[in-house]
Amino acid sequence: MTTGTSITLLLQASNGVPALALGRGDAIIFDSSTVEALAGSRDYRMLLETGLSEIGAELNDLSLIACDIGPGGLGVTRTAAAFANALGFALSLPILALPAFKLLGAEVAGHSNGSAKPVAILRRAARPHVHFGIYEPDATGGKLVHYEHCLEKSALEQIQNMDDYDLAGNIEVEGHASPVTNMAAMETMLKLALAAPTPAPEARAWPIVEVLE
Amino acid sequence: MSGLILGIETSCDDTSVALVDRAGHVAAIRTVSQFEIHEAFGGVYPELASRAHLEAILPTVQGVMEEASVTPADLTAIGVTRGPGLIGSLLVGLSTAEALSMAWDVPAYGVNHLRGHIRSVALESGRTEFPAVIMLVSGGHTLIAELKDAWSYRLLGSTRDDSVGESYDKVARMLGLGMPGGPAIDKAAKAGQPVLRLPRPMKNEAYEFSFSGLKSSVARHIEKHPEVSVEDMSASFVAACMDVLAAKADRALDACKPRSLVIVGGVAASPQLRDAMGKVAAKHGVELCLPPMKWATDNAAMIAMATWDYVERGLQPGLMPKPNLSLETP
Ligand SMILES: [Zn+2]
């Protein structure tokens, strides 16, 4: 790295809406999801060019690329991973892959001010399947303790057995408050990216695959 | 115009990357097949195709660049298939090209895959005498078009349902011949006689094709007569396909009066098709143009070759996927 302004590039996609952010140190300095004119664009190149020019940085200032690998929207998650991987390849940067449910769990646990409730995460897959995860908060942040691609019925049965929980994702559970959110804030993503072990030099993003038997 | 074009093709189930110069010389090409991944599903499984493209594409790019000792500075452009094809697969090639284009500061062009097939003829000093009539017959496409020159095309007709290649694969499966179906059926057909009566769908109607009815009547025949000879059924099926394809080619040569008849696509490997089209071309006194087999199936060299046309015309379609892109849209 030739410059002291190391920038982290963050890509999210699996909730269906492409979003790109840039962080300097531990602060988000550009976030496409908060810019009305950019929200909903599927053009990661345009989002990145806009972000870099807005903060007065160049591609070579990037020091880390973190990419959401789902599970979630097939096309947009592949788009983000392919874009991130090729950028990492061309710039000789590794890609830090972050599972969406880890992001969502950390996001919701962060909201609840230390209530330490587990987070049940449900995301729509090809019907009648869902992606189902459980995130356990702890003193150091928390971790994703369960993930499976299963029938919606099976996920709901497992949720019924949980005492108390916060809900995240994009599926309502009868008798429970609506999901807190289906997208982690870029601040949460940056925090997780900076806390993660440095990825191997040629690490790439491999989206979580949904294959029906 | 000097330099090389990096071609990227991910429209279906092969990840292919190539470097091609303006003269059509292929400096390097690598193609990673997903055949084994999809064989178990009996067809291309889109989610797995997309994932496999993602895994294969960067090592493949790196491989061709190293093989040809090429750096990004040697590239005139990147050309990538934007359609037609499977959306999840197209997106991987397009997003990869987008990021490479940005990081390497090389322009990227979204290319029509069908134009790639047509321009495959020009690879490695191949030539076409224009005007031409072209028939594209493969697992993904069946169409016939008039080429006024290397750029201006008029679609005469295409298939309303299955492609020829698809029906070969399906019939091969019905007959227990395994995959890929084309060579297996061709081989069985050579050992049999076309004695079974099968329909010639849409043979007498202009230029449109339909093969699903033919496939269904093969299925019905096998159901009624499970003892049918696999060789005779193969021969009869191939004869029906060739009859239809030859009739359309004959009609197009009559109407368009071209100087050559070009056959491209994977089914061009079929000896029966080569034979049938040779006869049609000879009848009309036009040159039959069959590119080498290695360029007949989906590959990135043809995409790079087609990209040169866009570069020279200053036409730069964006990198948005177009799963249903038609031949006539550049
Ligand atoms: Zn093709």
mmCIF file with all atom_site columns, N, CA, C and O in Angstrom, chain B residues 21-60:
data_model
loop_
_atom_site.group_PDB
_atom_site.id
_atom_site.type_symbol
_atom_site.label_atom_id
_atom_site.label_alt_id
_atom_site.label_comp_id
_atom_site.label_asym_id
_atom_site.label_entity_id
_atom_site.label_seq_id
_atom_site.pdbx_PDB_ins_code
_atom_site.Cartn_x
_atom_site.Cartn_y
_atom_site.Cartn_z
_atom_site.occupancy
_atom_site.B_iso_or_equiv
_atom_site.pdbx_formal_charge
_atom_site.auth_seq_id
_atom_site.auth_comp_id
_atom_site.auth_asym_id
_atom_site.auth_atom_id
_atom_site.pdbx_PDB_model_num
ATOM 1   N N  . ASP B 1 21 ? -6.777  -11.281 -31.827 1.00 0.00 ? 21 ASP B N  1
ATOM 2   C CA . ASP B 1 21 ? -6.391  -10.024 -32.481 1.00 0.00 ? 21 ASP B CA 1
ATOM 3   C C  . ASP B 1 21 ? -7.339  -9.706  -33.637 1.00 0.00 ? 21 ASP B C  1
ATOM 4   O O  . ASP B 1 21 ? -8.245  -10.493 -33.945 1.00 0.00 ? 21 ASP B O  1
ATOM 5   N N  . ARG B 1 22 ? -7.123  -8.568  -34.287 1.00 0.00 ? 22 ARG B N  1
ATOM 6   C CA . ARG B 1 22 ? -8.064  -8.104  -35.305 1.00 0.00 ? 22 ARG B CA 1
ATOM 7   C C  . ARG B 1 22 ? -8.178  -9.069  -36.469 1.00 0.00 ? 22 ARG B C  1
ATOM 8   O O  . ARG B 1 22 ? -9.223  -9.188  -37.100 1.00 0.00 ? 22 ARG B O  1
ATOM 9   N N  . ALA B 1 23 ? -7.089  -9.776  -36.751 1.00 0.00 ? 23 ALA B N  1
ATOM 10  C CA . ALA B 1 23 ? -7.111  -10.695 -37.885 1.00 0.00 ? 23 ALA B CA 1
ATOM 11  C C  . ALA B 1 23 ? -7.792  -12.019 -37.540 1.00 0.00 ? 23 ALA B C  1
ATOM 12  O O  . ALA B 1 23 ? -7.928  -12.888 -38.401 1.00 0.00 ? 23 ALA B O  1
ATOM 13  N N  . GLY B 1 24 ? -8.200  -12.169 -36.305 1.00 0.00 ? 24 GLY B N  1
ATOM 14  C CA . GLY B 1 24 ? -8.878  -13.405 -35.920 1.00 0.00 ? 24 GLY B CA 1
ATOM 15  C C  . GLY B 1 24 ? -7.936  -14.467 -35.389 1.00 0.00 ? 24 GLY B C  1
ATOM 16  O O  . GLY B 1 24 ? -8.344  -15.607 -35.139 1.00 0.00 ? 24 GLY B O  1
ATOM 17  N N  . HIS B 1 25 ? -6.677  -14.073 -35.203 1.00 0.00 ? 25 HIS B N  1
ATOM 18  C CA . HIS B 1 25 ? -5.734  -15.029 -34.619 1.00 0.00 ? 25 HIS B CA 1
ATOM 19  C C  . HIS B 1 25 ? -6.027  -15.172 -33.122 1.00 0.00 ? 25 HIS B C  1
ATOM 20  O O  . HIS B 1 25 ? -6.148  -14.178 -32.418 1.00 0.00 ? 25 HIS B O  1
ATOM 21  N N  . VAL B 1 26 ? -6.129  -16.393 -32.654 1.00 0.00 ? 26 VAL B N  1
ATOM 22  C CA . VAL B 1 26 ? -6.450  -16.644 -31.249 1.00 0.00 ? 26 VAL B CA 1
ATOM 23  C C  . VAL B 1 26 ? -5.139  -16.844 -30.478 1.00 0.00 ? 26 VAL B C  1
ATOM 24  O O  . VAL B 1 26 ? -4.470  -17.865 -30.619 1.00 0.00 ? 26 VAL B O  1
ATOM 25  N N  . ALA B 1 27 ? -4.777  -15.841 -29.666 1.00 0.00 ? 27 ALA B N  1
ATOM 26  C CA . ALA B 1 27 ? -3.509  -15.898 -28.933 1.00 0.00 ? 27 ALA B CA 1
ATOM 27  C C  . ALA B 1 27 ? -3.593  -16.905 -27.790 1.00 0.00 ? 27 ALA B C  1
ATOM 28  O O  . ALA B 1 27 ? -2.595  -17.531 -27.433 1.00 0.00 ? 27 ALA B O  1
ATOM 29  N N  . ALA B 1 28 ? -4.755  -17.037 -27.201 1.00 0.00 ? 28 ALA B N  1
ATOM 30  C CA . ALA B 1 28 ? -4.963  -18.029 -26.140 1.00 0.00 ? 28 ALA B CA 1
ATOM 31  C C  . ALA B 1 28 ? -6.455  -18.191 -25.910 1.00 0.00 ? 28 ALA B C  1
ATOM 32  O O  . ALA B 1 28 ? -7.220  -17.233 -26.068 1.00 0.00 ? 28 ALA B O  1
ATOM 33  N N  . ILE B 1 29 ? -6.850  -19.394 -25.570 1.00 0.00 ? 29 ILE B N  1
ATOM 34  C CA . ILE B 1 29 ? -8.253  -19.629 -25.190 1.00 0.00 ? 29 ILE B CA 1
ATOM 35  C C  . ILE B 1 29 ? -8.306  -20.745 -24.154 1.00 0.00 ? 29 ILE B C  1
ATOM 36  O O  . ILE B 1 29 ? -7.560  -21.722 -24.247 1.00 0.00 ? 29 ILE B O  1
ATOM 37  N N  . ARG B 1 30 ? -9.138  -20.549 -23.157 1.00 0.00 ? 30 ARG B N  1
ATOM 38  C CA . ARG B 1 30 ? -9.395  -21.614 -22.179 1.00 0.00 ? 30 ARG B CA 1
ATOM 39  C C  . ARG B 1 30 ? -10.894 -21.688 -21.921 1.00 0.00 ? 30 ARG B C  1
ATOM 40  O O  . ARG B 1 30 ? -11.543 -20.652 -21.763 1.00 0.00 ? 30 ARG B O  1
ATOM 41  N N  . THR B 1 31 ? -11.388 -22.886 -21.884 1.00 0.00 ? 31 THR B N  1
ATOM 42  C CA . THR B 1 31 ? -12.814 -23.096 -21.643 1.00 0.00 ? 31 THR B CA 1
ATOM 43  C C  . THR B 1 31 ? -12.977 -24.153 -20.558 1.00 0.00 ? 31 THR B C  1
ATOM 44  O O  . THR B 1 31 ? -12.391 -25.227 -20.656 1.00 0.00 ? 31 THR B O  1
ATOM 45  N N  . VAL B 1 32 ? -13.724 -23.798 -19.526 1.00 0.00 ? 32 VAL B N  1
ATOM 46  C CA . VAL B 1 32 ? -13.978 -24.742 -18.438 1.00 0.00 ? 32 VAL B CA 1
ATOM 47  C C  . VAL B 1 32 ? -15.405 -25.244 -18.582 1.00 0.00 ? 32 VAL B C  1
ATOM 48  O O  . VAL B 1 32 ? -16.354 -24.460 -18.546 1.00 0.00 ? 32 VAL B O  1
ATOM 49  N N  . SER B 1 33 ? -15.548 -26.552 -18.774 1.00 0.00 ? 33 SER B N  1
ATOM 50  C CA . SER B 1 33 ? -16.875 -27.127 -18.982 1.00 0.00 ? 33 SER B CA 1
ATOM 51  C C  . SER B 1 33 ? -17.539 -27.451 -17.646 1.00 0.00 ? 33 SER B C  1
ATOM 52  O O  . SER B 1 33 ? -16.884 -27.855 -16.699 1.00 0.00 ? 33 SER B O  1
ATOM 53  N N  . GLN B 1 34 ? -18.844 -27.256 -17.604 1.00 0.00 ? 34 GLN B N  1
ATOM 54  C CA . GLN B 1 34 ? -19.599 -27.619 -16.398 1.00 0.00 ? 34 GLN B CA 1
ATOM 55  C C  . GLN B 1 34 ? -20.367 -28.913 -16.613 1.00 0.00 ? 34 GLN B C  1
ATOM 56  O O  . GLN B 1 34 ? -21.270 -29.241 -15.849 1.00 0.00 ? 34 GLN B O  1
ATOM 57  N N  . PHE B 1 35 ? -19.998 -29.631 -17.657 1.00 0.00 ? 35 PHE B N  1
ATOM 58  C CA . PHE B 1 35 ? -20.774 -30.813 -18.053 1.00 0.00 ? 35 PHE B CA 1
ATOM 59  C C  . PHE B 1 35 ? -21.045 -31.758 -16.877 1.00 0.00 ? 35 PHE B C  1
ATOM 60  O O  . PHE B 1 35 ? -22.166 -32.188 -16.651 1.00 0.00 ? 35 PHE B O  1
ATOM 61  N N  . GLU B 1 36 ? -19.982 -32.041 -16.107 1.00 0.00 ? 36 GLU B N  1
ATOM 62  C CA . GLU B 1 36 ? -20.149 -33.011 -15.020 1.00 0.00 ? 36 GLU B CA 1
ATOM 63  C C  . GLU B 1 36 ? -21.090 -32.519 -13.923 1.00 0.00 ? 36 GLU B C  1
ATOM 64  O O  . GLU B 1 36 ? -21.791 -33.298 -13.296 1.00 0.00 ? 36 GLU B O  1
ATOM 65  N N  . ILE B 1 37 ? -21.084 -31.204 -13.708 1.00 0.00 ? 37 ILE B N  1
ATOM 66  C CA . ILE B 1 37 ? -21.941 -30.643 -12.661 1.00 0.00 ? 37 ILE B CA 1
ATOM 67  C C  . ILE B 1 37 ? -23.406 -30.847 -13.015 1.00 0.00 ? 37 ILE B C  1
ATOM 68  O O  . ILE B 1 37 ? -24.229 -31.188 -12.179 1.00 0.00 ? 37 ILE B O  1
ATOM 69  N N  . HIS B 1 38 ? -23.729 -30.628 -14.295 1.00 0.00 ? 38 HIS B N  1
ATOM 70  C CA . HIS B 1 38 ? -25.136 -30.640 -14.694 1.00 0.00 ? 38 HIS B CA 1
ATOM 71  C C  . HIS B 1 38 ? -25.639 -32.005 -15.147 1.00 0.00 ? 38 HIS B C  1
ATOM 72  O O  . HIS B 1 38 ? -26.835 -32.222 -15.234 1.00 0.00 ? 38 HIS B O  1
ATOM 73  N N  . GLU B 1 39 ? -24.699 -32.902 -15.414 1.00 0.00 ? 39 GLU B N  1
ATOM 74  C CA . GLU B 1 39 ? -25.079 -34.217 -15.927 1.00 0.00 ? 39 GLU B CA 1
ATOM 75  C C  . GLU B 1 39 ? -26.087 -34.882 -14.982 1.00 0.00 ? 39 GLU B C  1
ATOM 76  O O  . GLU B 1 39 ? -27.102 -35.431 -15.400 1.00 0.00 ? 39 GLU B O  1
ATOM 77  N N  . ALA B 1 40 ? -25.820 -34.766 -13.654 1.00 0.00 ? 40 ALA B N  1
ATOM 78  C CA . ALA B 1 40 ? -26.670 -35.413 -12.662 1.00 0.00 ? 40 ALA B CA 1
ATOM 79  C C  . ALA B 1 40 ? -28.091 -34.857 -12.672 1.00 0.00 ? 40 ALA B C  1
ATOM 80  O O  . ALA B 1 40 ? -29.033 -35.545 -12.309 1.00 0.00 ? 40 ALA B O  1
ATOM 81  N N  . PHE B 1 41 ? -28.252 -33.602 -13.110 1.00 0.00 ? 41 PHE B N  1
ATOM 82  C CA . PHE B 1 41 ? -29.580 -32.983 -13.107 1.00 0.00 ? 41 PHE B CA 1
ATOM 83  C C  . PHE B 1 41 ? -30.296 -33.163 -14.444 1.00 0.00 ? 41 PHE B C  1
ATOM 84  O O  . PHE B 1 41 ? -31.434 -32.745 -14.586 1.00 0.00 ? 41 PHE B O  1
ATOM 85  N N  . GLY B 1 42 ? -29.597 -33.726 -15.428 1.00 0.00 ? 42 GLY B N  1
ATOM 86  C CA . GLY B 1 42 ? -30.200 -33.925 -16.736 1.00 0.00 ? 42 GLY B CA 1
ATOM 87  C C  . GLY B 1 42 ? -30.446 -32.614 -17.464 1.00 0.00 ? 42 GLY B C  1
ATOM 88  O O  . GLY B 1 42 ? -31.342 -32.495 -18.283 1.00 0.00 ? 42 GLY B O  1
ATOM 89  N N  . GLY B 1 43 ? -29.673 -31.610 -17.166 1.00 0.00 ? 43 GLY B N  1
ATOM 90  C CA . GLY B 1 43 ? -29.802 -30.322 -17.850 1.00 0.00 ? 43 GLY B CA 1
ATOM 91  C C  . GLY B 1 43 ? -29.053 -29.284 -17.051 1.00 0.00 ? 43 GLY B C  1
ATOM 92  O O  . GLY B 1 43 ? -28.574 -29.583 -15.962 1.00 0.00 ? 43 GLY B O  1
ATOM 93  N N  . VAL B 1 44 ? -28.972 -28.074 -17.597 1.00 0.00 ? 44 VAL B N  1
ATOM 94  C CA . VAL B 1 44 ? -28.223 -27.034 -16.895 1.00 0.00 ? 44 VAL B CA 1
ATOM 95  C C  . VAL B 1 44 ? -29.022 -26.538 -15.693 1.00 0.00 ? 44 VAL B C  1
ATOM 96  O O  . VAL B 1 44 ? -30.177 -26.141 -15.822 1.00 0.00 ? 44 VAL B O  1
ATOM 97  N N  . TYR B 1 45 ? -28.421 -26.590 -14.521 1.00 0.00 ? 45 TYR B N  1
ATOM 98  C CA . TYR B 1 45 ? -29.068 -26.142 -13.286 1.00 0.00 ? 45 TYR B CA 1
ATOM 99  C C  . TYR B 1 45 ? -28.574 -24.720 -13.024 1.00 0.00 ? 45 TYR B C  1
ATOM 100 O O  . TYR B 1 45 ? -27.418 -24.512 -12.660 1.00 0.00 ? 45 TYR B O  1
ATOM 101 N N  . PRO B 1 46 ? -29.452 -23.717 -13.229 1.00 0.00 ? 46 PRO B N  1
ATOM 102 C CA . PRO B 1 46 ? -28.985 -22.327 -13.285 1.00 0.00 ? 46 PRO B CA 1
ATOM 103 C C  . PRO B 1 46 ? -28.185 -21.872 -12.067 1.00 0.00 ? 46 PRO B C  1
ATOM 104 O O  . PRO B 1 46 ? -27.166 -21.207 -12.212 1.00 0.00 ? 46 PRO B O  1
ATOM 105 N N  . GLU B 1 47 ? -28.639 -22.224 -10.863 1.00 0.00 ? 47 GLU B N  1
ATOM 106 C CA . GLU B 1 47 ? -27.944 -21.759 -9.661  1.00 0.00 ? 47 GLU B CA 1
ATOM 107 C C  . GLU B 1 47 ? -26.517 -22.314 -9.603  1.00 0.00 ? 47 GLU B C  1
ATOM 108 O O  . GLU B 1 47 ? -25.565 -21.611 -9.268  1.00 0.00 ? 47 GLU B O  1
ATOM 109 N N  . LEU B 1 48 ? -26.371 -23.591 -9.975  1.00 0.00 ? 48 LEU B N  1
ATOM 110 C CA . LEU B 1 48 ? -25.035 -24.196 -9.959  1.00 0.00 ? 48 LEU B CA 1
ATOM 111 C C  . LEU B 1 48 ? -24.171 -23.656 -11.093 1.00 0.00 ? 48 LEU B C  1
ATOM 112 O O  . LEU B 1 48 ? -22.963 -23.501 -10.953 1.00 0.00 ? 48 LEU B O  1
ATOM 113 N N  . ALA B 1 49 ? -24.810 -23.367 -12.225 1.00 0.00 ? 49 ALA B N  1
ATOM 114 C CA . ALA B 1 49 ? -24.062 -22.811 -13.358 1.00 0.00 ? 49 ALA B CA 1
ATOM 115 C C  . ALA B 1 49 ? -23.442 -21.482 -12.953 1.00 0.00 ? 49 ALA B C  1
ATOM 116 O O  . ALA B 1 49 ? -22.261 -21.234 -13.178 1.00 0.00 ? 49 ALA B O  1
ATOM 117 N N  . SER B 1 50 ? -24.240 -20.655 -12.318 1.00 0.00 ? 50 SER B N  1
ATOM 118 C CA . SER B 1 50 ? -23.787 -19.344 -11.907 1.00 0.00 ? 50 SER B CA 1
ATOM 119 C C  . SER B 1 50 ? -22.619 -19.470 -10.932 1.00 0.00 ? 50 SER B C  1
ATOM 120 O O  . SER B 1 50 ? -21.601 -18.790 -11.049 1.00 0.00 ? 50 SER B O  1
ATOM 121 N N  . ARG B 1 51 ? -22.756 -20.361 -9.968  1.00 0.00 ? 51 ARG B N  1
ATOM 122 C CA . ARG B 1 51 ? -21.710 -20.548 -8.972  1.00 0.00 ? 51 ARG B CA 1
ATOM 123 C C  . ARG B 1 51 ? -20.423 -21.091 -9.621  1.00 0.00 ? 51 ARG B C  1
ATOM 124 O O  . ARG B 1 51 ? -19.312 -20.655 -9.313  1.00 0.00 ? 51 ARG B O  1
ATOM 125 N N  . ALA B 1 52 ? -20.591 -22.039 -10.546 1.00 0.00 ? 52 ALA B N  1
ATOM 126 C CA . ALA B 1 52 ? -19.416 -22.623 -11.199 1.00 0.00 ? 52 ALA B CA 1
ATOM 127 C C  . ALA B 1 52 ? -18.698 -21.575 -12.061 1.00 0.00 ? 52 ALA B C  1
ATOM 128 O O  . ALA B 1 52 ? -17.469 -21.552 -12.123 1.00 0.00 ? 52 ALA B O  1
ATOM 129 N N  . HIS B 1 53 ? -19.463 -20.707 -12.729 1.00 0.00 ? 53 HIS B N  1
ATOM 130 C CA . HIS B 1 53 ? -18.827 -19.616 -13.496 1.00 0.00 ? 53 HIS B CA 1
ATOM 131 C C  . HIS B 1 53 ? -17.988 -18.748 -12.578 1.00 0.00 ? 53 HIS B C  1
ATOM 132 O O  . HIS B 1 53 ? -16.875 -18.354 -12.911 1.00 0.00 ? 53 HIS B O  1
ATOM 133 N N  . LEU B 1 54 ? -18.556 -18.443 -11.422 1.00 0.00 ? 54 LEU B N  1
ATOM 134 C CA . LEU B 1 54 ? -17.874 -17.573 -10.466 1.00 0.00 ? 54 LEU B CA 1
ATOM 135 C C  . LEU B 1 54 ? -16.539 -18.192 -10.038 1.00 0.00 ? 54 LEU B C  1
ATOM 136 O O  . LEU B 1 54 ? -15.528 -17.513 -9.936  1.00 0.00 ? 54 LEU B O  1
ATOM 137 N N  . GLU B 1 55 ? -16.558 -19.496 -9.817  1.00 0.00 ? 55 GLU B N  1
ATOM 138 C CA . GLU B 1 55 ? -15.324 -20.155 -9.383  1.00 0.00 ? 55 GLU B CA 1
ATOM 139 C C  . GLU B 1 55 ? -14.296 -20.230 -10.502 1.00 0.00 ? 55 GLU B C  1
ATOM 140 O O  . GLU B 1 55 ? -13.095 -20.131 -10.268 1.00 0.00 ? 55 GLU B O  1
ATOM 141 N N  . ALA B 1 56 ? -14.777 -20.398 -11.724 1.00 0.00 ? 56 ALA B N  1
ATOM 142 C CA . ALA B 1 56 ? -13.840 -20.651 -12.829 1.00 0.00 ? 56 ALA B CA 1
ATOM 143 C C  . ALA B 1 56 ? -13.297 -19.383 -13.473 1.00 0.00 ? 56 ALA B C  1
ATOM 144 O O  . ALA B 1 56 ? -12.204 -19.386 -14.041 1.00 0.00 ? 56 ALA B O  1
ATOM 145 N N  . ILE B 1 57 ? -14.047 -18.288 -13.396 1.00 0.00 ? 57 ILE B N  1
ATOM 146 C CA . ILE B 1 57 ? -13.741 -17.199 -14.321 1.00 0.00 ? 57 ILE B CA 1
ATOM 147 C C  . ILE B 1 57 ? -12.391 -16.526 -14.096 1.00 0.00 ? 57 ILE B C  1
ATOM 148 O O  . ILE B 1 57 ? -11.637 -16.316 -15.051 1.00 0.00 ? 57 ILE B O  1
ATOM 149 N N  . LEU B 1 58 ? -12.038 -16.203 -12.867 1.00 0.00 ? 58 LEU B N  1
ATOM 150 C CA . LEU B 1 58 ? -10.783 -15.471 -12.673 1.00 0.00 ? 58 LEU B CA 1
ATOM 151 C C  . LEU B 1 58 ? -9.538  -16.332 -12.946 1.00 0.00 ? 58 LEU B C  1
ATOM 152 O O  . LEU B 1 58 ? -8.615  -15.879 -13.617 1.00 0.00 ? 58 LEU B O  1
ATOM 153 N N  . PRO B 1 59 ? -9.527  -17.588 -12.467 1.00 0.00 ? 59 PRO B N  1
ATOM 154 C CA . PRO B 1 59 ? -8.385  -18.429 -12.860 1.00 0.00 ? 59 PRO B CA 1
ATOM 155 C C  . PRO B 1 59 ? -8.283  -18.569 -14.384 1.00 0.00 ? 59 PRO B C  1
ATOM 156 O O  . PRO B 1 59 ? -7.181  -18.676 -14.927 1.00 0.00 ? 59 PRO B O  1
ATOM 157 N N  . THR B 1 60 ? -9.423  -18.557 -15.073 1.00 0.00 ? 60 THR B N  1
ATOM 158 C CA . THR B 1 60 ? -9.394  -18.694 -16.530 1.00 0.00 ? 60 THR B CA 1
ATOM 159 C C  . THR B 1 60 ? -8.839  -17.429 -17.184 1.00 0.00 ? 60 THR B C  1
ATOM 160 O O  . THR B 1 60 ? -8.035  -17.490 -18.116 1.00 0.00 ? 60 THR B O  1
#
